[in-house]
Coordinates of N, CA, C and O in Angstrom, one line a residue:
M16 N 0.9 -1.2 0.0 CA 0.0 0.0 0.0 C 0.9 1.2 0.0 O 1.8 1.3 0.8
G17 N 0.7 2.1 -0.9 CA 1.5 3.3 -1.1 C 1.1 4.4 -0.1 O 0.1 4.3 0.6
Y18 N 1.8 5.5 -0.2 CA 1.6 6.6 0.7 C 0.2 7.2 0.5 O -0.5 7.5 1.5
A19 N -0.2 7.4 -0.7 CA -1.5 8.0 -1.0 C -2.7 7.1 -0.5 O -3.7 7.5 0.0
A20 N -2.5 5.8 -0.6 CA -3.5 4.8 -0.1 C -3.5 4.9 1.4 O -4.6 4.9 2.0
H21 N -2.4 5.0 2.1 CA -2.4 5.2 3.6 C -3.2 6.4 4.0 O -3.9 6.4 4.9
L22 N -2.9 7.5 3.2 CA -3.6 8.8 3.6 C -5.1 8.6 3.3 O -5.9 9.1 4.1
A23 N -5.5 8.0 2.2 CA -6.9 7.8 1.9 C -7.6 7.0 3.0 O -8.7 7.3 3.5
L24 N -6.9 6.0 3.5 CA -7.5 5.1 4.5 C -7.6 5.9 5.8 O -8.6 5.8 6.6
A25 N -6.5 6.6 6.2 CA -6.5 7.4 7.4 C -7.6 8.5 7.4 O -8.2 8.8 8.4
D26 N -7.8 9.1 6.2 CA -8.8 10.2 6.1 C -10.2 9.7 5.9 O -11.2 10.5 6.0
A27 N -10.4 8.4 5.7 CA -11.8 7.9 5.4 C -12.6 7.9 6.7 O -12.0 7.8 7.8
D28 N -13.8 8.1 6.6 CA -14.7 8.1 7.7 C -15.2 6.6 7.9 O -16.3 6.3 7.6
L29 N -14.3 5.8 8.5 CA -14.6 4.4 8.7 C -14.9 4.1 10.2 O -14.2 4.7 11.1
S30 N -15.8 3.2 10.5 CA -16.0 2.8 11.9 C -14.8 1.9 12.2 O -14.0 1.4 11.4
A31 N -14.6 1.7 13.5 CA -13.5 0.8 14.0 C -13.7 -0.6 13.4 O -12.7 -1.2 13.0
A32 N -14.9 -1.1 13.3 CA -15.2 -2.4 12.7 C -14.8 -2.5 11.3 O -14.2 -3.5 10.8
S33 N -15.1 -1.4 10.5 CA -14.7 -1.4 9.1 C -13.2 -1.4 8.9 O -12.7 -2.0 8.0
F34 N -12.5 -0.6 9.7 CA -11.1 -0.5 9.6 C -10.5 -1.9 10.0 O -9.6 -2.3 9.2
K35 N -11.0 -2.5 11.0 CA -10.5 -3.8 11.4 C -10.8 -4.9 10.3 O -9.9 -5.6 9.9
L36 N -12.0 -4.8 9.7 CA -12.3 -5.8 8.7 C -11.5 -5.6 7.4 O -11.0 -6.6 6.8
F37 N -11.2 -4.3 7.1 CA -10.4 -4.1 5.9 C -9.0 -4.7 6.0 O -8.5 -5.4 5.1
H38 N -8.4 -4.6 7.2 CA -7.1 -5.1 7.4 C -7.1 -6.7 7.5 O -6.2 -7.3 7.0
K39 N -8.2 -7.2 8.0 CA -8.4 -8.7 8.0 C -8.5 -9.2 6.6 O -7.9 -10.2 6.2
M40 N -9.2 -8.4 5.8 CA -9.4 -8.8 4.4 C -8.1 -8.8 3.6 O -7.8 -9.6 2.8
C41 N -7.3 -7.8 3.9 CA -5.9 -7.7 3.3 C -5.1 -8.9 3.7 O -4.4 -9.5 2.8
A42 N -5.3 -9.4 4.9 CA -4.5 -10.6 5.3 C -5.0 -11.9 4.8 O -4.2 -12.8 4.5
I43 N -6.3 -12.0 4.5 CA -6.8 -13.3 4.0 C -7.1 -13.3 2.5 O -7.6 -14.3 2.1
Q44 N -6.8 -12.3 1.8 CA -7.0 -12.3 0.4 C -6.4 -13.6 -0.3 O -5.4 -14.0 0.1
N45 N -7.1 -14.0 -1.3 CA -6.6 -15.2 -2.1 C -5.3 -14.9 -2.8 O -5.2 -13.9 -3.5
R46 N -4.3 -15.7 -2.5 CA -2.9 -15.4 -3.1 C -2.8 -15.7 -4.6 O -2.0 -15.2 -5.2
K47 N -3.7 -16.6 -5.1 CA -3.6 -16.9 -6.5 C -4.5 -16.0 -7.3 O -4.2 -15.7 -8.5
D48 N -5.5 -15.4 -6.7 CA -6.4 -14.5 -7.4 C -6.3 -13.2 -6.6 O -7.1 -12.9 -5.8
H49 N -5.3 -12.4 -6.9 CA -4.9 -11.2 -6.1 C -6.1 -10.4 -5.7 O -6.9 -10.0 -6.6
G50 N -6.3 -10.1 -4.5 CA -7.3 -9.2 -4.0 C -8.7 -9.8 -3.8 O -9.6 -9.2 -3.2
L51 N -8.9 -11.1 -4.2 CA -10.2 -11.7 -4.0 C -10.3 -12.2 -2.5 O -9.4 -12.9 -2.0
V52 N -11.3 -11.9 -1.9 CA -11.6 -12.4 -0.5 C -12.9 -13.3 -0.7 O -13.9 -12.8 -1.0
I53 N -12.6 -14.5 -0.4 CA -13.7 -15.5 -0.6 C -14.6 -15.6 0.6 O -14.1 -15.7 1.7
V54 N -15.9 -15.5 0.3 CA -16.9 -15.5 1.4 C -17.9 -16.6 1.1 O -18.7 -16.5 0.2
E55 N -17.7 -17.7 1.8 CA -18.6 -18.9 1.6 C -20.0 -18.5 2.0 O -21.0 -18.7 1.2
N56 N -20.2 -17.9 3.1 CA -21.4 -17.2 3.5 C -21.0 -16.2 4.6 O -19.9 -16.3 5.2
Q57 N -21.9 -15.3 4.9 CA -21.5 -14.2 5.7 C -21.3 -14.6 7.2 O -20.4 -14.1 7.9
T58 N -22.0 -15.6 7.6 CA -21.9 -16.1 9.0 C -20.5 -16.7 9.2 O -19.8 -16.4 10.2
K59 N -20.1 -17.6 8.3 CA -18.8 -18.2 8.4 C -17.7 -17.2 8.2 O -16.6 -17.3 8.8
F60 N -17.9 -16.2 7.3 CA -16.9 -15.2 7.1 C -16.7 -14.4 8.4 O -15.6 -14.1 8.8
A61 N -17.8 -14.1 9.1 CA -17.8 -13.3 10.4 C -17.0 -14.1 11.4 O -16.1 -13.6 12.1
E62 N -17.2 -15.4 11.4 CA -16.4 -16.3 12.3 C -14.9 -16.3 12.0 O -14.1 -16.2 12.8
Q63 N -14.7 -16.3 10.7 CA -13.3 -16.3 10.2 C -12.5 -15.1 10.6 O -11.3 -15.1 11.0
V64 N -13.2 -13.9 10.6 CA -12.5 -12.7 10.9 C -12.7 -12.3 12.4 O -12.2 -11.2 12.8
G65 N -13.5 -13.1 13.1 CA -13.6 -12.8 14.6 C -14.5 -11.7 14.9 O -14.3 -10.9 15.8
M66 N -15.6 -11.5 14.1 CA -16.5 -10.4 14.3 C -17.9 -10.9 14.2 O -18.2 -12.0 13.7
S67 N -18.9 -10.1 14.7 CA -20.3 -10.6 14.6 C -20.7 -10.4 13.2 O -20.2 -9.6 12.4
Q68 N -21.8 -11.2 12.8 CA -22.3 -11.1 11.4 C -22.8 -9.7 11.1 O -22.6 -9.2 10.1
S69 N -23.5 -9.1 12.1 CA -24.1 -7.8 11.8 C -23.0 -6.7 11.7 O -23.1 -5.8 10.8
S70 N -21.9 -6.8 12.4 CA -20.8 -5.9 12.3 C -20.1 -6.1 10.9 O -19.7 -5.1 10.3
V71 N -19.9 -7.3 10.5 CA -19.3 -7.6 9.2 C -20.2 -7.0 8.1 O -19.7 -6.4 7.2
S72 N -21.5 -7.2 8.2 CA -22.4 -6.7 7.2 C -22.3 -5.2 7.1 O -22.2 -4.6 6.0
R73 N -22.4 -4.5 8.2 CA -22.3 -3.0 8.2 C -20.9 -2.6 7.6 O -20.8 -1.6 6.9
A74 N -19.8 -3.3 8.1 CA -18.5 -2.9 7.7 C -18.3 -3.1 6.2 O -17.7 -2.3 5.5
L75 N -18.8 -4.2 5.6 CA -18.7 -4.5 4.2 C -19.4 -3.4 3.4 O -18.8 -2.8 2.4
R76 N -20.5 -3.0 3.8 CA -21.3 -1.9 3.2 C -20.5 -0.6 3.2 O -20.4 0.1 2.2
Q77 N -20.0 -0.3 4.4 CA -19.2 1.0 4.5 C -18.0 1.0 3.7 O -17.7 2.0 3.0
L78 N -17.2 -0.1 3.7 CA -16.0 -0.2 2.8 C -16.3 -0.1 1.3 O -15.6 0.5 0.6
A79 N -17.4 -0.8 0.9 CA -17.8 -0.7 -0.5 C -18.3 0.7 -0.8 O -18.0 1.2 -1.9
D80 N -19.1 1.3 0.0 CA -19.6 2.7 -0.2 C -18.4 3.7 -0.4 O -18.6 4.7 -1.1
Q81 N -17.3 3.4 0.3 CA -16.2 4.4 0.2 C -15.2 3.9 -0.8 O -14.2 4.6 -1.0
G82 N -15.4 2.8 -1.5 CA -14.6 2.4 -2.6 C -13.3 1.6 -2.3 O -12.5 1.3 -3.2
F83 N -13.2 1.1 -1.1 CA -12.0 0.3 -0.7 C -12.2 -1.2 -1.2 O -11.2 -1.8 -1.5
I84 N -13.4 -1.6 -1.3 CA -13.7 -3.0 -1.8 C -14.8 -2.9 -2.8 O -15.6 -1.9 -2.8
Y85 N -15.0 -4.0 -3.6 CA -16.2 -4.1 -4.4 C -16.7 -5.5 -4.5 O -15.8 -6.4 -4.3
A86 N -17.9 -5.7 -4.7 CA -18.5 -7.1 -4.8 C -18.0 -7.7 -6.1 O -17.8 -7.1 -7.1
D87 N -17.7 -9.0 -5.9 CA -17.3 -9.9 -7.1 C -18.1 -11.2 -6.9 O -17.7 -12.1 -6.3
G88 N -19.3 -11.2 -7.5 CA -20.3 -12.2 -7.2 C -20.7 -12.2 -5.7 O -21.0 -11.1 -5.2
R89 N -20.6 -13.3 -5.0 CA -20.9 -13.3 -3.6 C -19.6 -13.0 -2.8 O -19.7 -12.9 -1.6
N90 N -18.5 -12.9 -3.4 CA -17.2 -12.6 -2.8 C -16.9 -11.1 -2.8 O -17.7 -10.3 -3.4
W91 N -15.8 -10.7 -2.3 CA -15.4 -9.3 -2.3 C -14.0 -9.2 -2.9 O -13.2 -10.2 -2.8
R92 N -13.7 -8.1 -3.4 CA -12.4 -7.9 -4.0 C -11.8 -6.5 -3.5 O -12.5 -5.5 -3.5
L93 N -10.6 -6.6 -3.0 CA -9.9 -5.4 -2.6 C -9.5 -4.6 -3.9 O -9.1 -5.2 -4.9
R94 N -9.7 -3.3 -3.8 CA -9.4 -2.5 -5.0 C -8.0 -2.5 -5.4 O -7.1 -2.1 -4.6
A95 N -7.7 -3.0 -6.6 CA -6.3 -3.2 -7.0 C -5.4 -2.0 -7.1 O -4.2 -2.1 -7.0
D96 N -6.0 -0.8 -7.3 CA -5.2 0.4 -7.3 C -5.0 1.0 -6.0 O -4.4 2.0 -5.8
F97 N -5.5 0.3 -5.0 CA -5.4 0.8 -3.6 C -4.4 -0.1 -2.8 O -3.5 0.3 -2.2
V98 N -4.7 -1.4 -2.8 CA -3.8 -2.4 -2.2 C -3.8 -3.6 -3.0 O -4.8 -4.0 -3.6
F99 N -2.6 -4.2 -3.2 CA -2.5 -5.3 -4.1 C -1.4 -6.2 -3.7 O -0.3 -5.8 -3.3
N100 N -1.6 -7.5 -3.7 CA -0.6 -8.5 -3.3 C -0.2 -9.3 -4.6 O -0.8 -10.2 -5.0
G101 N 0.8 -8.8 -5.2 CA 1.3 -9.4 -6.4 C 2.3 -8.5 -7.1 O 2.6 -7.4 -6.6
N102 N 2.7 -8.8 -8.3 CA 3.7 -8.0 -9.0 C 3.0 -6.9 -9.8 O 1.8 -6.9 -9.9
G103 N 3.8 -6.0 -10.3 CA 3.3 -4.9 -11.1 C 2.5 -5.3 -12.3 O 1.5 -4.7 -12.7
A104 N 2.9 -6.4 -13.0 CA 2.3 -6.8 -14.2 C 0.9 -7.3 -13.9 O -0.1 -7.0 -14.5
A105 N 0.8 -8.1 -12.8 CA -0.6 -8.6 -12.4 C -1.5 -7.5 -11.9 O -2.7 -7.5 -12.2
Q106 N -0.9 -6.5 -11.2 CA -1.7 -5.3 -10.8 C -2.2 -4.6 -12.0 O -3.3 -4.1 -12.0
G107 N -1.3 -4.4 -13.0 CA -1.7 -3.7 -14.2 C -2.9 -4.4 -14.9 O -3.7 -3.7 -15.5
R108 N -2.9 -5.7 -14.9 CA -4.0 -6.5 -15.5 C -5.3 -6.4 -14.6 O -6.4 -6.4 -15.1
A109 N -5.1 -6.2 -13.3 CA -6.3 -6.2 -12.4 C -7.0 -4.8 -12.3 O -8.2 -4.8 -12.2
I110 N -6.2 -3.7 -12.5 CA -6.8 -2.4 -12.4 C -8.0 -2.2 -13.4 O -9.0 -1.6 -13.0
P111 N -7.8 -2.5 -14.6 CA -8.9 -2.3 -15.6 C -10.2 -3.1 -15.2 O -11.3 -2.7 -15.7
N112 N -10.1 -4.1 -14.3 CA -11.3 -4.8 -13.9 C -12.1 -4.2 -12.8 O -13.2 -4.7 -12.4
I113 N -11.6 -3.1 -12.3 CA -12.4 -2.3 -11.2 C -13.6 -1.8 -11.9 O -13.5 -1.1 -12.9
P114 N -14.8 -2.1 -11.4 CA -16.0 -1.6 -12.0 C -16.0 0.0 -12.1 O -15.6 0.7 -11.2
A115 N -16.5 0.4 -13.2 CA -16.5 1.9 -13.5 C -17.4 2.6 -12.5 O -17.1 3.8 -12.2
D116 N -18.4 2.0 -11.9 CA -19.3 2.6 -11.0 C -18.8 2.5 -9.5 O -19.4 3.0 -8.6
A117 N -17.6 1.9 -9.3 CA -17.1 1.7 -7.9 C -16.6 3.1 -7.5 O -15.9 3.8 -8.2
P118 N -17.0 3.5 -6.2 CA -16.5 4.8 -5.7 C -14.9 4.8 -5.7 O -14.3 3.8 -5.5
D119 N -14.4 6.0 -5.8 CA -12.9 6.1 -5.8 C -12.5 6.6 -4.4 O -12.8 7.7 -3.9
P120 N -11.7 5.7 -3.7 CA -11.3 6.1 -2.3 C -10.3 7.3 -2.3 O -10.1 7.9 -1.3
Y121 N -9.8 7.6 -3.5 CA -8.8 8.7 -3.5 C -9.5 10.1 -3.8 O -8.9 11.1 -3.7
A122 N -10.8 10.0 -4.2 CA -11.5 11.2 -4.6 C -11.5 12.2 -3.4 O -11.9 11.9 -2.3
G123 N -11.2 13.5 -3.8 CA -11.3 14.5 -2.7 C -10.2 14.4 -1.7 O -10.2 15.0 -0.7
K124 N -9.1 13.6 -2.0 CA -8.1 13.5 -1.0 C -6.8 14.3 -1.4 O -5.7 13.8 -1.5
G125 N -7.1 15.6 -1.7 CA -6.0 16.4 -2.1 C -5.1 16.8 -0.9 O -5.2 16.3 0.2
T126 N -4.4 17.9 -1.1 CA -3.5 18.3 0.0 C -4.2 19.2 1.0 O -3.6 19.4 2.1
G127 N -5.4 19.6 0.7 CA -6.1 20.5 1.7 C -5.8 21.9 1.4 O -6.2 22.8 2.2
L128 N -4.9 22.2 0.5 CA -4.5 23.6 0.2 C -5.4 24.1 -0.9 O -5.9 23.4 -1.8
T129 N -5.7 25.4 -0.9 CA -6.5 26.1 -1.8 C -5.7 27.1 -2.6 O -4.9 27.9 -1.9
V130 N -5.7 27.2 -3.9 CA -5.0 28.2 -4.7 C -5.9 29.4 -4.7 O -7.1 29.4 -5.1
I131 N -5.4 30.6 -4.3 CA -6.1 31.8 -4.3 C -5.6 32.7 -5.4 O -4.3 32.9 -5.5
D132 N -6.5 33.2 -6.3 CA -6.0 34.1 -7.3 C -5.5 35.4 -6.7 O -5.9 35.9 -5.6
G133 N -4.5 36.0 -7.4 CA -3.9 37.2 -6.9 C -2.4 37.1 -6.9 O -1.8 36.4 -7.7
G134 N -1.7 37.8 -6.0 CA -0.3 37.7 -6.0 C 0.3 38.8 -6.9 O -0.3 39.7 -7.3
N135 N 1.6 38.6 -7.2 CA 2.3 39.6 -8.0 C 2.3 39.2 -9.5 O 3.2 39.7 -10.2
G136 N 1.5 38.3 -9.9 CA 1.4 38.0 -11.4 C 2.6 37.3 -11.9 O 2.9 37.3 -13.1
G137 N 3.4 36.6 -11.0 CA 4.5 35.8 -11.4 C 5.8 36.6 -11.4 O 6.8 36.1 -11.7
D138 N 5.8 37.8 -11.0 CA 7.0 38.6 -10.9 C 7.7 38.2 -9.7 O 7.2 38.4 -8.6
N139 N 8.9 37.6 -9.8 CA 9.6 37.1 -8.7 C 10.6 38.1 -8.0 O 11.3 37.7 -7.1
D140 N 10.5 39.3 -8.4 CA 11.5 40.2 -7.7 C 11.0 40.8 -6.4 O 11.6 41.6 -5.8
G141 N 9.7 40.4 -6.1 CA 9.2 40.9 -4.8 C 8.6 42.3 -4.9 O 8.1 42.8 -3.9
A142 N 8.7 43.0 -6.0 CA 8.2 44.4 -6.1 C 6.7 44.4 -6.3 O 6.1 43.6 -6.9

């Protein structure tokens, strides 16, 4: 996970359960199909990650709403341009598969600085 991804995650409005679940999902993602988190059913998945089923359900919805994960059938997939377990070539193949309608976790995550019109018009002599 790169610097921008860490900032996006730190700036996200996530519950503690969502934050915990995201990290659990990073740890249990399928190693052969990068980013895929297999969910046999939500009750067993909740047991696997050590959370209640209702907490998992709310956390999955929150993570998906903010763009960190997206549904892949009944499973979930970590967003490949956010966190990826594999080489650059595999990541390059995975990024185009992110659904176009998936929210972007980087959206609105600028520097927080605002450019204000004015100044000396580019004259650097200070006059």
